[in-house]
PDB file of C-alpha atoms in Angstrom:
ATOM      1  CA  MET G   1    -262.015-165.369  84.435  1.00  0.00           C
ATOM      2  CA  THR G   2    -259.188-162.607  83.696  1.00  0.00           C
ATOM      3  CA  ASN G   3    -255.552-162.302  84.454  1.00  0.00           C
ATOM      4  CA  ASP G   4    -253.821-159.038  85.789  1.00  0.00           C
ATOM      5  CA  LEU G   5    -250.390-160.457  85.372  1.00  0.00           C
ATOM      6  CA  PRO G   6    -248.540-159.000  82.308  1.00  0.00           C
ATOM      7  CA  ASP G   7    -247.757-161.761  79.835  1.00  0.00           C
ATOM      8  CA  ASP G   8    -244.151-162.193  78.717  1.00  0.00           C
ATOM      9  CA  ASP G   9    -245.001-159.873  75.599  1.00  0.00           C
ATOM     10  CA  THR G  10    -246.102-156.952  77.418  1.00  0.00           C
ATOM     11  CA  PRO G  11    -243.380-154.506  77.242  1.00  0.00           C
ATOM     12  CA  LEU G  12    -242.012-152.535  80.209  1.00  0.00           C
ATOM     13  CA  ASP G  13    -242.884-148.933  81.011  1.00  0.00           C
ATOM     14  CA  PRO G  14    -240.062-146.670  80.062  1.00  0.00           C
ATOM     15  CA  ALA G  15    -239.129-145.888  83.815  1.00  0.00           C
ATOM     16  CA  ALA G  16    -238.992-149.696  84.574  1.00  0.00           C
ATOM     17  CA  MET G  17    -236.686-150.065  81.536  1.00  0.00           C
ATOM     18  CA  LEU G  18    -234.272-147.523  82.471  1.00  0.00           C
ATOM     19  CA  ALA G  19    -234.096-149.014  85.974  1.00  0.00           C
ATOM     20  CA  LEU G  20    -233.076-152.221  84.546  1.00  0.00           C
ATOM     21  CA  LEU G  21    -230.733-150.532  82.145  1.00  0.00           C
ATOM     22  CA  GLU G  22    -229.216-148.576  85.105  1.00  0.00           C
ATOM     23  CA  GLN G  23    -228.873-151.980  87.278  1.00  0.00           C
ATOM     24  CA  GLN G  24    -227.357-153.739  84.479  1.00  0.00           C
ATOM     25  CA  GLN G  25    -224.918-151.210  83.876  1.00  0.00           C
ATOM     26  CA  ARG G  26    -223.947-150.743  87.100  1.00  0.00           C
ATOM     27  CA  LYS G  27    -223.252-154.466  87.596  1.00  0.00           C
ATOM     28  CA  VAL G  28    -221.169-154.559  84.639  1.00  0.00           C
ATOM     29  CA  ASN G  29    -219.130-151.483  85.781  1.00  0.00           C
ATOM     30  CA  ASN G  30    -218.870-153.094  89.267  1.00  0.00           C
ATOM     31  CA  ASP G  31    -217.720-156.212  87.315  1.00  0.00           C
ATOM     32  CA  LEU G  32    -215.417-154.162  85.147  1.00  0.00           C
ATOM     33  CA  ILE G  33    -212.937-152.521  88.260  1.00  0.00           C
ATOM     34  CA  ALA G  34    -213.257-155.416  90.761  1.00  0.00           C
ATOM     35  CA  PRO G  35    -209.454-155.890  90.580  1.00  0.00           C
ATOM     36  CA  VAL G  36    -208.990-152.320  90.385  1.00  0.00           C
ATOM     37  CA  PRO G  37    -208.994-152.044  94.477  1.00  0.00           C
ATOM     38  CA  TRP G  38    -206.807-155.012  95.309  1.00  0.00           C
ATOM     39  CA  ILE G  39    -204.362-153.628  92.709  1.00  0.00           C
ATOM     40  CA  LEU G  40    -204.553-150.088  94.476  1.00  0.00           C
ATOM     41  CA  LEU G  41    -203.778-151.874  97.843  1.00  0.00           C
ATOM     42  CA  VAL G  42    -200.802-153.876  96.387  1.00  0.00           C
ATOM     43  CA  TRP G  43    -199.209-150.587  95.148  1.00  0.00           C
ATOM     44  CA  GLY G  44    -199.922-148.751  98.492  1.00  0.00           C
ATOM     45  CA  PHE G  45    -198.515-151.616 100.425  1.00  0.00           C
ATOM     46  CA  ALA G  46    -195.436-151.524  97.990  1.00  0.00           C
ATOM     47  CA  TRP G  47    -194.809-147.831  98.057  1.00  0.00           C
ATOM     48  CA  LEU G  48    -195.333-147.456 101.505  1.00  0.00           C
ATOM     49  CA  LEU G  49    -193.332-150.232 102.879  1.00  0.00           C
ATOM     50  CA  GLY G  50    -190.366-149.866 100.065  1.00  0.00           C
ATOM     51  CA  PHE G  51    -189.880-146.215 100.364  1.00  0.00           C
ATOM     52  CA  LEU G  52    -189.925-146.362 104.229  1.00  0.00           C
ATOM     53  CA  ALA G  53    -187.380-148.922 103.875  1.00  0.00           C
ATOM     54  CA  LEU G  54    -185.041-146.528 101.670  1.00  0.00           C
ATOM     55  CA  TRP G  55    -185.506-143.886 104.423  1.00  0.00           C
ATOM     56  CA  SER G  56    -184.896-145.775 106.919  1.00  0.00           C
ATOM     57  CA  MET G  57    -180.945-146.658 105.515  1.00  0.00           C
ATOM     58  CA  PRO G  58    -177.944-145.039 107.808  1.00  0.00           C
ATOM     59  CA  GLY G  59    -178.263-141.325 107.770  1.00  0.00           C
ATOM     60  CA  GLY G  60    -181.695-141.697 105.924  1.00  0.00           C
ATOM     61  CA  GLY G  61    -183.758-139.961 108.700  1.00  0.00           C
ATOM     62  CA  ASN G  62    -185.447-142.464 110.198  1.00  0.00           C
ATOM     63  CA  PRO G  63    -184.980-141.820 113.971  1.00  0.00           C
ATOM     64  CA  LEU G  64    -186.445-144.860 115.337  1.00  0.00           C
ATOM     65  CA  PHE G  65    -184.040-147.489 113.725  1.00  0.00           C
ATOM     66  CA  GLU G  66    -181.700-148.443 110.676  1.00  0.00           C
ATOM     67  CA  VAL G  67    -181.982-150.780 107.684  1.00  0.00           C
ATOM     68  CA  PRO G  68    -178.828-151.754 106.187  1.00  0.00           C
ATOM     69  CA  PRO G  69    -178.783-150.538 102.385  1.00  0.00           C
ATOM     70  CA  THR G  70    -178.958-153.924 100.833  1.00  0.00           C
ATOM     71  CA  ILE G  71    -181.845-155.052 102.362  1.00  0.00           C
ATOM     72  CA  ALA G  72    -183.287-151.827 102.086  1.00  0.00           C
ATOM     73  CA  TRP G  73    -182.868-151.994  98.191  1.00  0.00           C
ATOM     74  CA  LEU G  74    -183.917-155.854  98.202  1.00  0.00           C
ATOM     75  CA  THR G  75    -186.850-154.943 100.065  1.00  0.00           C
ATOM     76  CA  PHE G  76    -187.651-151.980  97.567  1.00  0.00           C
ATOM     77  CA  VAL G  77    -187.120-154.057  94.616  1.00  0.00           C
ATOM     78  CA  ALA G  78    -188.716-157.119  95.847  1.00  0.00           C
ATOM     79  CA  LEU G  79    -191.883-155.161  96.542  1.00  0.00           C
ATOM     80  CA  LEU G  80    -191.891-153.557  93.223  1.00  0.00           C
ATOM     81  CA  ILE G  81    -191.704-156.791  91.243  1.00  0.00           C
ATOM     82  CA  VAL G  82    -194.493-158.242  93.318  1.00  0.00           C
ATOM     83  CA  ALA G  83    -196.577-155.186  92.670  1.00  0.00           C
ATOM     84  CA  ILE G  84    -195.882-155.491  88.980  1.00  0.00           C
ATOM     85  CA  VAL G  85    -196.968-159.164  88.895  1.00  0.00           C
ATOM     86  CA  VAL G  86    -199.721-158.964  90.957  1.00  0.00           C
ATOM     87  CA  SER G  87    -200.864-156.072  88.457  1.00  0.00           C
ATOM     88  CA  ALA G  88    -200.175-157.880  85.413  1.00  0.00           C
ATOM     89  CA  ILE G  89    -202.490-160.666  86.533  1.00  0.00           C
ATOM     90  CA  LEU G  90    -205.110-158.754  87.935  1.00  0.00           C
ATOM     91  CA  GLY G  91    -204.805-156.273  84.978  1.00  0.00           C
ATOM     92  CA  SER G  92    -205.226-158.912  82.553  1.00  0.00           C
ATOM     93  CA  ARG G  93    -208.635-160.086  84.338  1.00  0.00           C
ATOM     94  CA  ILE G  94    -209.824-156.259  83.952  1.00  0.00           C
ATOM     95  CA  GLY G  95    -212.739-156.579  81.245  1.00  0.00           C
ATOM     96  CA  ARG G  96    -212.592-160.213  80.894  1.00  0.00           C
ATOM     97  CA  GLY G  97    -215.787-161.160  79.444  1.00  0.00           C
ATOM     98  CA  VAL G  98    -216.586-157.621  78.446  1.00  0.00           C
ATOM     99  CA  ARG G  99    -217.050-156.885  74.899  1.00  0.00           C
ATOM    100  CA  GLY G 100    -216.514-154.104  73.406  1.00  0.00           C
ATOM    101  CA  ALA G 101    -214.955-150.558  74.025  1.00  0.00           C
ATOM    102  CA  SER G 102    -215.283-150.981  77.653  1.00  0.00           C
ATOM    103  CA  GLY G 103    -213.441-154.604  77.614  1.00  0.00           C
ATOM    104  CA  PHE G 104    -210.631-153.291  75.643  1.00  0.00           C
ATOM    105  CA  SER G 105    -210.057-150.099  77.759  1.00  0.00           C
ATOM    106  CA  GLY G 106    -210.273-151.528  80.994  1.00  0.00           C
ATOM    107  CA  ALA G 107    -207.463-154.414  79.858  1.00  0.00           C
ATOM    108  CA  VAL G 108    -205.567-151.919  78.249  1.00  0.00           C
ATOM    109  CA  TYR G 109    -205.830-149.759  81.509  1.00  0.00           C
ATOM    110  CA  GLY G 110    -204.648-152.546  83.935  1.00  0.00           C
ATOM    111  CA  LEU G 111    -201.779-153.929  81.475  1.00  0.00           C
ATOM    112  CA  SER G 112    -200.496-150.338  81.485  1.00  0.00           C
ATOM    113  CA  TRP G 113    -199.023-150.394  84.875  1.00  0.00           C
ATOM    114  CA  THR G 114    -196.555-153.094  84.131  1.00  0.00           C
ATOM    115  CA  PHE G 115    -195.593-151.490  80.822  1.00  0.00           C
ATOM    116  CA  GLY G 116    -195.383-148.057  82.741  1.00  0.00           C
ATOM    117  CA  SER G 117    -193.388-149.282  85.814  1.00  0.00           C
ATOM    118  CA  ILE G 118    -191.143-150.965  83.212  1.00  0.00           C
ATOM    119  CA  ALA G 119    -190.396-147.914  81.153  1.00  0.00           C
ATOM    120  CA  ALA G 120    -189.863-145.953  84.347  1.00  0.00           C
ATOM    121  CA  ALA G 121    -187.352-148.384  85.542  1.00  0.00           C
ATOM    122  CA  GLY G 122    -185.714-148.329  81.928  1.00  0.00           C
ATOM    123  CA  ILE G 123    -185.305-145.027  81.608  1.00  0.00           C
ATOM    124  CA  GLY G 124    -183.899-144.538  85.104  1.00  0.00           C
ATOM    125  CA  ALA G 125    -181.638-147.272  84.551  1.00  0.00           C
ATOM    126  CA  GLY G 126    -180.051-145.705  81.132  1.00  0.00           C
ATOM    127  CA  MET G 127    -180.066-142.194  83.033  1.00  0.00           C
ATOM    128  CA  VAL G 128    -177.192-144.012  85.583  1.00  0.00           C
ATOM    129  CA  ARG G 129    -175.778-145.685  82.392  1.00  0.00           C
ATOM    130  CA  LEU G 130    -175.103-142.506  81.240  1.00  0.00           C
ATOM    131  CA  GLY G 131    -173.309-141.102  84.266  1.00  0.00           C
ATOM    132  CA  MET G 132    -175.633-139.726  86.675  1.00  0.00           C
ATOM    133  CA  SER G 133    -174.974-140.098  90.229  1.00  0.00           C
ATOM    134  CA  SER G 134    -176.873-142.250  92.808  1.00  0.00           C
ATOM    135  CA  ASP G 135    -177.891-139.333  94.827  1.00  0.00           C
ATOM    136  CA  LEU G 136    -179.486-138.033  91.717  1.00  0.00           C
ATOM    137  CA  ALA G 137    -181.078-141.584  90.603  1.00  0.00           C
ATOM    138  CA  GLY G 138    -182.581-141.729  94.278  1.00  0.00           C
ATOM    139  CA  VAL G 139    -184.369-138.759  93.425  1.00  0.00           C
ATOM    140  CA  LEU G 140    -185.442-139.674  90.050  1.00  0.00           C
ATOM    141  CA  PHE G 141    -186.559-143.128  90.141  1.00  0.00           C
ATOM    142  CA  PRO G 142    -189.556-142.358  92.980  1.00  0.00           C
ATOM    143  CA  ALA G 143    -190.493-139.071  90.881  1.00  0.00           C
ATOM    144  CA  LEU G 144    -190.749-141.171  87.466  1.00  0.00           C
ATOM    145  CA  TYR G 145    -192.702-144.179  89.373  1.00  0.00           C
ATOM    146  CA  GLY G 146    -194.990-141.168  90.521  1.00  0.00           C
ATOM    147  CA  LEU G 147    -195.542-139.407  87.475  1.00  0.00           C
ATOM    148  CA  VAL G 148    -196.709-142.774  85.570  1.00  0.00           C
ATOM    149  CA  ALA G 149    -198.905-143.441  88.531  1.00  0.00           C
ATOM    150  CA  GLY G 150    -200.492-140.226  87.982  1.00  0.00           C
ATOM    151  CA  LEU G 151    -200.484-139.829  84.523  1.00  0.00           C
ATOM    152  CA  LEU G 152    -202.337-143.546  84.288  1.00  0.00           C
ATOM    153  CA  TYR G 153    -205.105-142.292  87.028  1.00  0.00           C
ATOM    154  CA  LEU G 154    -205.868-139.078  85.121  1.00  0.00           C
ATOM    155  CA  ALA G 155    -206.089-141.553  81.755  1.00  0.00           C
ATOM    156  CA  GLY G 156    -208.293-143.819  83.975  1.00  0.00           C
ATOM    157  CA  ALA G 157    -210.555-140.710  84.900  1.00  0.00           C
ATOM    158  CA  THR G 158    -211.252-139.896  81.168  1.00  0.00           C
ATOM    159  CA  ILE G 159    -212.052-143.397  80.560  1.00  0.00           C
ATOM    160  CA  TRP G 160    -214.636-143.931  83.706  1.00  0.00           C
ATOM    161  CA  ARG G 161    -215.578-140.329  84.178  1.00  0.00           C
ATOM    162  CA  SER G 162    -214.367-141.096  87.565  1.00  0.00           C
ATOM    163  CA  ILE G 163    -213.682-137.650  89.866  1.00  0.00           C
ATOM    164  CA  SER G 164    -211.888-139.680  92.801  1.00  0.00           C
ATOM    165  CA  GLN G 165    -209.341-141.106  90.255  1.00  0.00           C
ATOM    166  CA  LEU G 166    -208.815-137.311  88.758  1.00  0.00           C
ATOM    167  CA  VAL G 167    -207.781-136.275  92.235  1.00  0.00           C
ATOM    168  CA  LEU G 168    -206.018-139.114  92.705  1.00  0.00           C
ATOM    169  CA  GLY G 169    -203.930-138.496  89.688  1.00  0.00           C
ATOM    170  CA  LEU G 170    -203.356-134.806  90.426  1.00  0.00           C
ATOM    171  CA  TRP G 171    -202.557-135.652  93.548  1.00  0.00           C
ATOM    172  CA  LEU G 172    -199.860-138.122  92.732  1.00  0.00           C
ATOM    173  CA  LEU G 173    -198.333-135.750  90.240  1.00  0.00           C
ATOM    174  CA  LEU G 174    -198.221-133.371  92.913  1.00  0.00           C
ATOM    175  CA  VAL G 175    -196.188-135.419  95.475  1.00  0.00           C
ATOM    176  CA  SER G 176    -193.938-136.473  92.730  1.00  0.00           C
ATOM    177  CA  THR G 177    -192.956-132.953  91.974  1.00  0.00           C
ATOM    178  CA  VAL G 178    -192.482-132.121  95.755  1.00  0.00           C
ATOM    179  CA  SER G 179    -190.427-135.154  96.734  1.00  0.00           C
ATOM    180  CA  VAL G 180    -187.653-133.608  94.134  1.00  0.00           C
ATOM    181  CA  PHE G 181    -187.498-130.691  95.879  1.00  0.00           C
ATOM    182  CA  ALA G 182    -187.480-132.516  99.314  1.00  0.00           C
ATOM    183  CA  GLY G 183    -184.348-134.146  97.978  1.00  0.00           C
ATOM    184  CA  LEU G 184    -182.494-137.193  99.767  1.00  0.00           C
ATOM    185  CA  PRO G 185    -183.489-138.990 102.018  1.00  0.00           C
ATOM    186  CA  HIS G 186    -186.603-136.555 102.664  1.00  0.00           C
ATOM    187  CA  ASN G 187    -188.225-137.575  99.057  1.00  0.00           C
ATOM    188  CA  TYR G 188    -188.552-141.225 100.030  1.00  0.00           C
ATOM    189  CA  LEU G 189    -190.416-140.419 103.128  1.00  0.00           C
ATOM    190  CA  VAL G 190    -192.989-138.014 100.729  1.00  0.00           C
ATOM    191  CA  MET G 191    -193.490-141.036  98.306  1.00  0.00           C
ATOM    192  CA  GLY G 192    -194.117-143.378 100.875  1.00  0.00           C
ATOM    193  CA  LEU G 193    -196.835-141.674 103.251  1.00  0.00           C
ATOM    194  CA  ALA G 194    -198.488-139.331 100.652  1.00  0.00           C
ATOM    195  CA  GLY G 195    -198.033-141.588  97.514  1.00  0.00           C
ATOM    196  CA  GLY G 196    -198.192-145.396  99.425  1.00  0.00           C
ATOM    197  CA  GLY G 197    -200.861-143.546 101.594  1.00  0.00           C
ATOM    198  CA  ALA G 198    -203.154-142.350  98.674  1.00  0.00           C
ATOM    199  CA  PHE G 199    -203.275-145.688  97.023  1.00  0.00           C
ATOM    200  CA  LEU G 200    -204.504-147.437 100.349  1.00  0.00           C
ATOM    201  CA  VAL G 201    -207.000-144.871 101.195  1.00  0.00           C
ATOM    202  CA  TYR G 202    -208.308-144.550  97.538  1.00  0.00           C
ATOM    203  CA  GLY G 203    -208.160-148.511  97.442  1.00  0.00           C
ATOM    204  CA  ILE G 204    -210.495-149.000 100.714  1.00  0.00           C
ATOM    205  CA  VAL G 205    -212.930-146.171  99.159  1.00  0.00           C
ATOM    206  CA  LEU G 206    -213.275-148.151  96.008  1.00  0.00           C
ATOM    207  CA  PHE G 207    -214.068-151.250  98.199  1.00  0.00           C
ATOM    208  CA  ILE G 208    -216.795-149.347 100.230  1.00  0.00           C
ATOM    209  CA  ILE G 209    -218.202-148.305  96.868  1.00  0.00           C
ATOM    210  CA  ARG G 210    -218.116-151.963  95.490  1.00  0.00           C
ATOM    211  CA  ALA G 211    -219.439-152.949  98.525  1.00  0.00           C
ATOM    212  CA  ARG G 212    -222.752-150.031  98.829  1.00  0.00           C
ATOM    213  CA  SER G 213    -223.651-150.842  94.556  1.00  0.00           C
ATOM    214  CA  ARG G 214    -224.040-154.757  95.587  1.00  0.00           C
ATOM    215  CA  GLN G 215    -226.970-153.774  97.999  1.00  0.00           C
TER     216      GLN G 215
END
């Protein structure tokens, strides 16, 4: 009696081997970027709510309501701190369990959000100490954060060959530049809606992509 089933030593045909490798690669990539959508959403809400709070200060341009300056700035700083901490925690998990260049690149990319944000704050604080006015600081700080985020997404596009990250990075660089020319207080509105909104949209897109890749 013959056995039509292939034994364990029978090699797979090239097409089956290619399909298996592609399936495994998709799983690795899916696991690698699992924290990224959450990082995007956290930063999206932080930018949207934080910058809108600054825009809502007295004389800030919000026609519906006003937020006292102290509360607005405390809200903005608190949201940024939360975003930095969450990014550090989630970023340290990117690439966990993945050895080699992919795991290292993912971990460094995730932690770069924290280091970049701290560096931007330090540069801005140094400029204030050197005598920069509060009006100029109000324009510089948001633009610096947008610059850091845009460059990080360009780096992510290089690492993962992602067109969507390339588009988002270029968009954030454009938004940051436009916000400077918008000046106070409208730069806050530009950064909150165009910048924070971009994070939220991209985060939702990544969730959809990951959900489809599981099917």
